[in-house]
Amino acid sequence: MKLRVNCNLEYEVSAETTLILNIEAQRNAGQNVVSEEFSAAGNLATETHVVPETGNRYRRMVLPVGAHRLDYRAEIETAPFIGDPGRIAQMPVAELPFEVVAHLSPSRYCQSDKLGRFAWRTFDGIADGHEKVTAICNWIFENVDYLEGSSDASTSAYDTFTLRAGVCRDFAHLGITFARALGIPARFVSAYALDLQPQDFHAVFEAYLGDRWYLFDATRLCPIDGIVRIGVGRDAADTAFASYFGQLNGPPKLISVERIDGPQPAEWTTGAVSISAD
């Protein structure tokens, strides 16, 4: 699938501010950046860095006082692996690659130690593997309201479980938390998403099953094979699209994602989707 992504950010800076962005699409075996351009009005100098362990791409700049417009445009070709969900099993912890074991532990927003008893009581009788993580997503979709404004940057998975309301970030955190509690490595994914309405950055999660990371989206707001991965991490603390140190504000970001190699299929895939084998 070939997709065109556009992201526009505008800021009004009232004191010199250092801004670190993580908005550029990752490069990996399942996701090829065909072309891309980052521009900053006024030819602002920027510094880039790619984290080897995650593939996250960061861009740092110092914004002087005044108005600033930042644009990112890219064409991305994805080649997702589509598997049979019924054949994708959960790997025993004793056999997991050491590099994914860290994604079994609780993190700032995903307190799997607090929700373990509920997770085992609710999902233990379901077959291990893709089916179990799908059941987690089904439970979240059916029991948590998607409600704009119901959470903020401090909301954790435990809060979402208690309040039974949240947005994509909260749905992903809760899915990660339940998966980890059941011995399934899981990590947060920030993304661009095809057919998401309204267009915005999106949050999903990946669970390590068999020999690779598979995508899951408990919100069901976009086709899972229409995801363009930006960043991955333990939770949202590792994948913020913008971190700033200073004083700035601005209007809502403008994002668009469109398919450019043909129409989107009438029905979303029911297969297991992976865009990363790492």
PDB file of N, CA, C and O in Angstrom, residues 162-224:
ATOM      1  N   THR A 162     -10.691   2.397  35.438  1.00  0.00           N
ATOM      2  CA  THR A 162     -11.613   2.853  36.479  1.00  0.00           C
ATOM      3  C   THR A 162     -12.708   3.746  35.920  1.00  0.00           C
ATOM      4  O   THR A 162     -13.897   3.586  36.238  1.00  0.00           O
ATOM      5  N   LEU A 163     -12.323   4.695  35.047  1.00  0.00           N
ATOM      6  CA  LEU A 163     -13.277   5.663  34.504  1.00  0.00           C
ATOM      7  C   LEU A 163     -14.103   5.107  33.354  1.00  0.00           C
ATOM      8  O   LEU A 163     -15.182   5.622  33.044  1.00  0.00           O
ATOM      9  N   ARG A 164     -13.568   4.073  32.680  1.00  0.00           N
ATOM     10  CA  ARG A 164     -14.215   3.447  31.522  1.00  0.00           C
ATOM     11  C   ARG A 164     -14.471   4.448  30.406  1.00  0.00           C
ATOM     12  O   ARG A 164     -15.505   4.407  29.715  1.00  0.00           O
ATOM     13  N   ALA A 165     -13.504   5.354  30.179  1.00  0.00           N
ATOM     14  CA  ALA A 165     -13.566   6.318  29.088  1.00  0.00           C
ATOM     15  C   ALA A 165     -12.151   6.758  28.751  1.00  0.00           C
ATOM     16  O   ALA A 165     -11.271   6.779  29.618  1.00  0.00           O
ATOM     17  N   GLY A 166     -11.928   7.097  27.475  1.00  0.00           N
ATOM     18  CA  GLY A 166     -10.614   7.557  27.066  1.00  0.00           C
ATOM     19  C   GLY A 166     -10.567   7.815  25.579  1.00  0.00           C
ATOM     20  O   GLY A 166     -11.588   7.779  24.885  1.00  0.00           O
ATOM     21  N   VAL A 167      -9.351   8.058  25.078  1.00  0.00           N
ATOM     22  CA  VAL A 167      -9.117   8.248  23.646  1.00  0.00           C
ATOM     23  C   VAL A 167      -8.110   7.191  23.199  1.00  0.00           C
ATOM     24  O   VAL A 167      -7.777   6.278  23.953  1.00  0.00           O
ATOM     25  N   CYS A 168      -7.625   7.306  21.953  1.00  0.00           N
ATOM     26  CA  CYS A 168      -6.806   6.231  21.385  1.00  0.00           C
ATOM     27  C   CYS A 168      -5.594   5.907  22.255  1.00  0.00           C
ATOM     28  O   CYS A 168      -5.240   4.736  22.438  1.00  0.00           O
ATOM     29  N   ARG A 169      -4.953   6.942  22.794  1.00  0.00           N
ATOM     30  CA  ARG A 169      -3.799   6.742  23.670  1.00  0.00           C
ATOM     31  C   ARG A 169      -4.162   5.868  24.863  1.00  0.00           C
ATOM     32  O   ARG A 169      -3.409   4.953  25.242  1.00  0.00           O
ATOM     33  N   ASP A 170      -5.327   6.098  25.442  1.00  0.00           N
ATOM     34  CA  ASP A 170      -5.767   5.348  26.620  1.00  0.00           C
ATOM     35  C   ASP A 170      -6.161   3.921  26.265  1.00  0.00           C
ATOM     36  O   ASP A 170      -5.888   2.985  27.026  1.00  0.00           O
ATOM     37  N   PHE A 171      -6.801   3.742  25.105  1.00  0.00           N
ATOM     38  CA  PHE A 171      -7.155   2.399  24.651  1.00  0.00           C
ATOM     39  C   PHE A 171      -5.894   1.565  24.449  1.00  0.00           C
ATOM     40  O   PHE A 171      -5.837   0.383  24.813  1.00  0.00           O
ATOM     41  N   ALA A 172      -4.859   2.190  23.850  1.00  0.00           N
ATOM     42  CA  ALA A 172      -3.600   1.472  23.630  1.00  0.00           C
ATOM     43  C   ALA A 172      -2.939   1.110  24.949  1.00  0.00           C
ATOM     44  O   ALA A 172      -2.462  -0.017  25.136  1.00  0.00           O
ATOM     45  N   HIS A 173      -2.910   2.056  25.889  1.00  0.00           N
ATOM     46  CA  HIS A 173      -2.304   1.777  27.194  1.00  0.00           C
ATOM     47  C   HIS A 173      -3.001   0.620  27.905  1.00  0.00           C
ATOM     48  O   HIS A 173      -2.344  -0.240  28.523  1.00  0.00           O
ATOM     49  N   LEU A 174      -4.321   0.593  27.839  1.00  0.00           N
ATOM     50  CA  LEU A 174      -5.046  -0.482  28.522  1.00  0.00           C
ATOM     51  C   LEU A 174      -4.798  -1.829  27.846  1.00  0.00           C
ATOM     52  O   LEU A 174      -4.624  -2.854  28.525  1.00  0.00           O
ATOM     53  N   GLY A 175      -4.742  -1.848  26.512  1.00  0.00           N
ATOM     54  CA  GLY A 175      -4.427  -3.085  25.805  1.00  0.00           C
ATOM     55  C   GLY A 175      -3.047  -3.600  26.155  1.00  0.00           C
ATOM     56  O   GLY A 175      -2.842  -4.806  26.390  1.00  0.00           O
ATOM     57  N   ILE A 176      -2.065  -2.711  26.203  1.00  0.00           N
ATOM     58  CA  ILE A 176      -0.701  -3.081  26.589  1.00  0.00           C
ATOM     59  C   ILE A 176      -0.679  -3.653  28.002  1.00  0.00           C
ATOM     60  O   ILE A 176      -0.034  -4.674  28.277  1.00  0.00           O
ATOM     61  N   THR A 177      -1.397  -3.000  28.897  1.00  0.00           N
ATOM     62  CA  THR A 177      -1.403  -3.416  30.304  1.00  0.00           C
ATOM     63  C   THR A 177      -1.960  -4.815  30.469  1.00  0.00           C
ATOM     64  O   THR A 177      -1.373  -5.657  31.173  1.00  0.00           O
ATOM     65  N   PHE A 178      -3.090  -5.105  29.846  1.00  0.00           N
ATOM     66  CA  PHE A 178      -3.678  -6.443  29.945  1.00  0.00           C
ATOM     67  C   PHE A 178      -2.751  -7.491  29.323  1.00  0.00           C
ATOM     68  O   PHE A 178      -2.569  -8.585  29.878  1.00  0.00           O
ATOM     69  N   ALA A 179      -2.171  -7.186  28.157  1.00  0.00           N
ATOM     70  CA  ALA A 179      -1.289  -8.149  27.492  1.00  0.00           C
ATOM     71  C   ALA A 179      -0.085  -8.476  28.367  1.00  0.00           C
ATOM     72  O   ALA A 179       0.257  -9.654  28.566  1.00  0.00           O
ATOM     73  N   ARG A 180       0.559  -7.460  28.909  1.00  0.00           N
ATOM     74  CA  ARG A 180       1.731  -7.699  29.760  1.00  0.00           C
ATOM     75  C   ARG A 180       1.358  -8.517  30.984  1.00  0.00           C
ATOM     76  O   ARG A 180       2.120  -9.398  31.416  1.00  0.00           O
ATOM     77  N   ALA A 181       0.198  -8.231  31.566  1.00  0.00           N
ATOM     78  CA  ALA A 181      -0.239  -8.978  32.748  1.00  0.00           C
ATOM     79  C   ALA A 181      -0.401 -10.462  32.442  1.00  0.00           C
ATOM     80  O   ALA A 181      -0.270 -11.303  33.334  1.00  0.00           O
ATOM     81  N   LEU A 182      -0.663 -10.786  31.173  1.00  0.00           N
ATOM     82  CA  LEU A 182      -0.866 -12.173  30.752  1.00  0.00           C
ATOM     83  C   LEU A 182       0.400 -12.801  30.178  1.00  0.00           C
ATOM     84  O   LEU A 182       0.356 -13.885  29.592  1.00  0.00           O
ATOM     85  N   GLY A 183       1.538 -12.117  30.325  1.00  0.00           N
ATOM     86  CA  GLY A 183       2.800 -12.675  29.847  1.00  0.00           C
ATOM     87  C   GLY A 183       3.054 -12.474  28.374  1.00  0.00           C
ATOM     88  O   GLY A 183       3.878 -13.179  27.781  1.00  0.00           O
ATOM     89  N   ILE A 184       2.381 -11.483  27.755  1.00  0.00           N
ATOM     90  CA  ILE A 184       2.571 -11.182  26.340  1.00  0.00           C
ATOM     91  C   ILE A 184       3.277  -9.828  26.231  1.00  0.00           C
ATOM     92  O   ILE A 184       2.733  -8.811  26.665  1.00  0.00           O
ATOM     93  N   PRO A 185       4.485  -9.775  25.669  1.00  0.00           N
ATOM     94  CA  PRO A 185       5.156  -8.484  25.507  1.00  0.00           C
ATOM     95  C   PRO A 185       4.306  -7.551  24.645  1.00  0.00           C
ATOM     96  O   PRO A 185       3.738  -7.971  23.626  1.00  0.00           O
ATOM     97  N   ALA A 186       4.210  -6.296  25.042  1.00  0.00           N
ATOM     98  CA  ALA A 186       3.409  -5.332  24.289  1.00  0.00           C
ATOM     99  C   ALA A 186       4.054  -3.962  24.385  1.00  0.00           C
ATOM    100  O   ALA A 186       4.678  -3.622  25.392  1.00  0.00           O
ATOM    101  N   ARG A 187       3.904  -3.168  23.314  1.00  0.00           N
ATOM    102  CA  ARG A 187       4.506  -1.845  23.289  1.00  0.00           C
ATOM    103  C   ARG A 187       3.588  -0.854  22.570  1.00  0.00           C
ATOM    104  O   ARG A 187       2.728  -1.240  21.771  1.00  0.00           O
ATOM    105  N   PHE A 188       3.795   0.415  22.875  1.00  0.00           N
ATOM    106  CA  PHE A 188       2.985   1.515  22.359  1.00  0.00           C
ATOM    107  C   PHE A 188       3.494   1.922  20.976  1.00  0.00           C
ATOM    108  O   PHE A 188       4.696   1.919  20.723  1.00  0.00           O
ATOM    109  N   VAL A 189       2.579   2.289  20.081  1.00  0.00           N
ATOM    110  CA  VAL A 189       2.929   2.727  18.732  1.00  0.00           C
ATOM    111  C   VAL A 189       2.208   4.035  18.428  1.00  0.00           C
ATOM    112  O   VAL A 189       0.978   4.102  18.499  1.00  0.00           O
ATOM    113  N   SER A 190       2.967   5.082  18.118  1.00  0.00           N
ATOM    114  CA  SER A 190       2.374   6.312  17.590  1.00  0.00           C
ATOM    115  C   SER A 190       2.384   6.208  16.070  1.00  0.00           C
ATOM    116  O   SER A 190       3.335   5.666  15.487  1.00  0.00           O
ATOM    117  N   ALA A 191       1.346   6.746  15.413  1.00  0.00           N
ATOM    118  CA  ALA A 191       1.195   6.443  13.995  1.00  0.00           C
ATOM    119  C   ALA A 191       0.380   7.498  13.258  1.00  0.00           C
ATOM    120  O   ALA A 191      -0.365   8.285  13.852  1.00  0.00           O
ATOM    121  N   TYR A 192       0.538   7.472  11.944  1.00  0.00           N
ATOM    122  CA  TYR A 192      -0.436   8.066  11.031  1.00  0.00           C
ATOM    123  C   TYR A 192      -1.378   6.938  10.633  1.00  0.00           C
ATOM    124  O   TYR A 192      -0.968   5.772  10.558  1.00  0.00           O
ATOM    125  N   ALA A 193      -2.642   7.278  10.369  1.00  0.00           N
ATOM    126  CA  ALA A 193      -3.617   6.219  10.104  1.00  0.00           C
ATOM    127  C   ALA A 193      -4.544   6.589   8.961  1.00  0.00           C
ATOM    128  O   ALA A 193      -5.136   7.684   8.951  1.00  0.00           O
ATOM    129  N   LEU A 194      -4.684   5.694   8.022  1.00  0.00           N
ATOM    130  CA  LEU A 194      -5.592   5.865   6.895  1.00  0.00           C
ATOM    131  C   LEU A 194      -7.040   5.803   7.376  1.00  0.00           C
ATOM    132  O   LEU A 194      -7.383   4.988   8.235  1.00  0.00           O
ATOM    133  N   ASP A 195      -7.886   6.673   6.824  1.00  0.00           N
ATOM    134  CA  ASP A 195      -9.338   6.678   7.077  1.00  0.00           C
ATOM    135  C   ASP A 195      -9.718   7.106   8.484  1.00  0.00           C
ATOM    136  O   ASP A 195     -10.881   6.977   8.871  1.00  0.00           O
ATOM    137  N   LEU A 196      -8.770   7.589   9.280  1.00  0.00           N
ATOM    138  CA  LEU A 196      -9.092   8.067  10.622  1.00  0.00           C
ATOM    139  C   LEU A 196      -9.868   9.378  10.510  1.00  0.00           C
ATOM    140  O   LEU A 196      -9.457  10.284   9.791  1.00  0.00           O
ATOM    141  N   GLN A 197     -10.993   9.468  11.221  1.00  0.00           N
ATOM    142  CA  GLN A 197     -11.818  10.678  11.196  1.00  0.00           C
ATOM    143  C   GLN A 197     -12.110  11.147  12.615  1.00  0.00           C
ATOM    144  O   GLN A 197     -12.645  10.377  13.408  1.00  0.00           O
ATOM    145  N   PRO A 198     -11.800  12.416  12.941  1.00  0.00           N
ATOM    146  CA  PRO A 198     -11.040  13.359  12.108  1.00  0.00           C
ATOM    147  C   PRO A 198      -9.570  12.968  12.053  1.00  0.00           C
ATOM    148  O   PRO A 198      -9.072  12.260  12.924  1.00  0.00           O
ATOM    149  N   GLN A 199      -8.879  13.436  11.028  1.00  0.00           N
ATOM    150  CA  GLN A 199      -7.472  13.109  10.877  1.00  0.00           C
ATOM    151  C   GLN A 199      -6.648  13.680  12.034  1.00  0.00           C
ATOM    152  O   GLN A 199      -6.837  14.828  12.452  1.00  0.00           O
ATOM    153  N   ASP A 200      -5.750  12.865  12.557  1.00  0.00           N
ATOM    154  CA  ASP A 200      -4.919  13.253  13.697  1.00  0.00           C
ATOM    155  C   ASP A 200      -3.817  12.216  13.821  1.00  0.00           C
ATOM    156  O   ASP A 200      -3.805  11.205  13.099  1.00  0.00           O
ATOM    157  N   PHE A 201      -2.879  12.437  14.726  1.00  0.00           N
ATOM    158  CA  PHE A 201      -1.994  11.351  15.104  1.00  0.00           C
ATOM    159  C   PHE A 201      -2.852  10.269  15.761  1.00  0.00           C
ATOM    160  O   PHE A 201      -3.892  10.560  16.369  1.00  0.00           O
ATOM    161  N   HIS A 202      -2.412   9.010  15.653  1.00  0.00           N
ATOM    162  CA  HIS A 202      -3.184   7.912  16.219  1.00  0.00           C
ATOM    163  C   HIS A 202      -2.265   7.082  17.104  1.00  0.00           C
ATOM    164  O   HIS A 202      -1.032   7.113  16.967  1.00  0.00           O
ATOM    165  N   ALA A 203      -2.862   6.350  18.041  1.00  0.00           N
ATOM    166  CA  ALA A 203      -2.109   5.465  18.930  1.00  0.00           C
ATOM    167  C   ALA A 203      -2.701   4.071  18.863  1.00  0.00           C
ATOM    168  O   ALA A 203      -3.921   3.893  18.990  1.00  0.00           O
ATOM    169  N   VAL A 204      -1.843   3.084  18.648  1.00  0.00           N
ATOM    170  CA  VAL A 204      -2.233   1.672  18.658  1.00  0.00           C
ATOM    171  C   VAL A 204      -1.184   0.944  19.497  1.00  0.00           C
ATOM    172  O   VAL A 204      -0.349   1.569  20.150  1.00  0.00           O
ATOM    173  N   PHE A 205      -1.217  -0.386  19.484  1.00  0.00           N
ATOM    174  CA  PHE A 205      -0.154  -1.108  20.184  1.00  0.00           C
ATOM    175  C   PHE A 205       0.235  -2.349  19.413  1.00  0.00           C
ATOM    176  O   PHE A 205      -0.487  -2.801  18.523  1.00  0.00           O
ATOM    177  N   GLU A 206       1.408  -2.869  19.736  1.00  0.00           N
ATOM    178  CA  GLU A 206       1.897  -4.106  19.149  1.00  0.00           C
ATOM    179  C   GLU A 206       2.106  -5.131  20.245  1.00  0.00           C
ATOM    180  O   GLU A 206       2.562  -4.789  21.349  1.00  0.00           O
ATOM    181  N   ALA A 207       1.773  -6.381  19.952  1.00  0.00           N
ATOM    182  CA  ALA A 207       2.031  -7.503  20.857  1.00  0.00           C
ATOM    183  C   ALA A 207       2.981  -8.469  20.153  1.00  0.00           C
ATOM    184  O   ALA A 207       2.836  -8.734  18.954  1.00  0.00           O
ATOM    185  N   TYR A 208       3.936  -8.984  20.912  1.00  0.00           N
ATOM    186  CA  TYR A 208       4.906  -9.920  20.335  1.00  0.00           C
ATOM    187  C   TYR A 208       4.348 -11.329  20.417  1.00  0.00           C
ATOM    188  O   TYR A 208       4.170 -11.894  21.501  1.00  0.00           O
ATOM    189  N   LEU A 209       4.050 -11.901  19.254  1.00  0.00           N
ATOM    190  CA  LEU A 209       3.467 -13.236  19.144  1.00  0.00           C
ATOM    191  C   LEU A 209       4.224 -14.013  18.078  1.00  0.00           C
ATOM    192  O   LEU A 209       4.579 -13.444  17.034  1.00  0.00           O
ATOM    193  N   GLY A 210       4.434 -15.304  18.310  1.00  0.00           N
ATOM    194  CA  GLY A 210       5.210 -16.074  17.342  1.00  0.00           C
ATOM    195  C   GLY A 210       6.620 -15.501  17.268  1.00  0.00           C
ATOM    196  O   GLY A 210       7.360 -15.501  18.252  1.00  0.00           O
ATOM    197  N   ASP A 211       6.974 -14.944  16.104  1.00  0.00           N
ATOM    198  CA  ASP A 211       8.329 -14.423  15.928  1.00  0.00           C
ATOM    199  C   ASP A 211       8.350 -12.958  15.531  1.00  0.00           C
ATOM    200  O   ASP A 211       9.339 -12.471  15.003  1.00  0.00           O
ATOM    201  N   ARG A 212       7.233 -12.224  15.784  1.00  0.00           N
ATOM    202  CA  ARG A 212       7.201 -10.838  15.343  1.00  0.00           C
ATOM    203  C   ARG A 212       6.178 -10.025  16.129  1.00  0.00           C
ATOM    204  O   ARG A 212       5.385 -10.582  16.897  1.00  0.00           O
ATOM    205  N   TRP A 213       6.213  -8.714  15.910  1.00  0.00           N
ATOM    206  CA  TRP A 213       5.267  -7.798  16.537  1.00  0.00           C
ATOM    207  C   TRP A 213       4.036  -7.632  15.637  1.00  0.00           C
ATOM    208  O   TRP A 213       4.173  -7.298  14.465  1.00  0.00           O
ATOM    209  N   TYR A 214       2.850  -7.829  16.217  1.00  0.00           N
ATOM    210  CA  TYR A 214       1.588  -7.654  15.480  1.00  0.00           C
ATOM    211  C   TYR A 214       0.840  -6.434  15.992  1.00  0.00           C
ATOM    212  O   TYR A 214       0.804  -6.163  17.200  1.00  0.00           O
ATOM    213  N   LEU A 215       0.218  -5.707  15.067  1.00  0.00           N
ATOM    214  CA  LEU A 215      -0.522  -4.495  15.396  1.00  0.00           C
ATOM    215  C   LEU A 215      -1.924  -4.810  15.908  1.00  0.00           C
ATOM    216  O   LEU A 215      -2.591  -5.722  15.403  1.00  0.00           O
ATOM    217  N   PHE A 216      -2.378  -3.997  16.881  1.00  0.00           N
ATOM    218  CA  PHE A 216      -3.746  -4.100  17.400  1.00  0.00           C
ATOM    219  C   PHE A 216      -4.272  -2.689  17.666  1.00  0.00           C
ATOM    220  O   PHE A 216      -3.530  -1.805  18.097  1.00  0.00           O
ATOM    221  N   ASP A 217      -5.565  -2.495  17.411  1.00  0.00           N
ATOM    222  CA  ASP A 217      -6.196  -1.197  17.652  1.00  0.00           C
ATOM    223  C   ASP A 217      -7.564  -1.422  18.267  1.00  0.00           C
ATOM    224  O   ASP A 217      -8.516  -1.789  17.582  1.00  0.00           O
ATOM    225  N   ALA A 218      -7.662  -1.204  19.575  1.00  0.00           N
ATOM    226  CA  ALA A 218      -8.925  -1.437  20.270  1.00  0.00           C
ATOM    227  C   ALA A 218      -9.976  -0.386  19.948  1.00  0.00           C
ATOM    228  O   ALA A 218     -11.161  -0.589  20.224  1.00  0.00           O
ATOM    229  N   THR A 219      -9.590   0.742  19.344  1.00  0.00           N
ATOM    230  CA  THR A 219     -10.575   1.766  18.997  1.00  0.00           C
ATOM    231  C   THR A 219     -11.384   1.387  17.765  1.00  0.00           C
ATOM    232  O   THR A 219     -12.493   1.880  17.579  1.00  0.00           O
ATOM    233  N   ARG A 220     -10.804   0.603  16.879  1.00  0.00           N
ATOM    234  CA  ARG A 220     -11.431   0.222  15.609  1.00  0.00           C
ATOM    235  C   ARG A 220     -11.817   1.438  14.767  1.00  0.00           C
ATOM    236  O   ARG A 220     -12.836   1.450  14.085  1.00  0.00           O
ATOM    237  N   LEU A 221     -10.966   2.431  14.798  1.00  0.00           N
ATOM    238  CA  LEU A 221     -11.238   3.667  14.058  1.00  0.00           C
ATOM    239  C   LEU A 221     -10.563   3.715  12.693  1.00  0.00           C
ATOM    240  O   LEU A 221     -10.821   4.630  11.906  1.00  0.00           O
ATOM    241  N   CYS A 222      -9.701   2.747  12.401  1.00  0.00           N
ATOM    242  CA  CYS A 222      -9.014   2.750  11.111  1.00  0.00           C
ATOM    243  C   CYS A 222      -8.629   1.317  10.747  1.00  0.00           C
ATOM    244  O   CYS A 222      -8.546   0.450  11.621  1.00  0.00           O
ATOM    245  N   PRO A 223      -8.397   1.044   9.459  1.00  0.00           N
ATOM    246  CA  PRO A 223      -7.935  -0.297   9.072  1.00  0.00           C
ATOM    247  C   PRO A 223      -6.530  -0.535   9.596  1.00  0.00           C
ATOM    248  O   PRO A 223      -5.649   0.314   9.448  1.00  0.00           O
ATOM    249  N   ILE A 224      -6.313  -1.676  10.202  1.00  0.00           N
ATOM    250  CA  ILE A 224      -5.033  -1.936  10.856  1.00  0.00           C
ATOM    251  C   ILE A 224      -3.893  -2.036   9.842  1.00  0.00           C
ATOM    252  O   ILE A 224      -2.733  -1.779  10.174  1.00  0.00           O
TER     253      ILE A 224
END
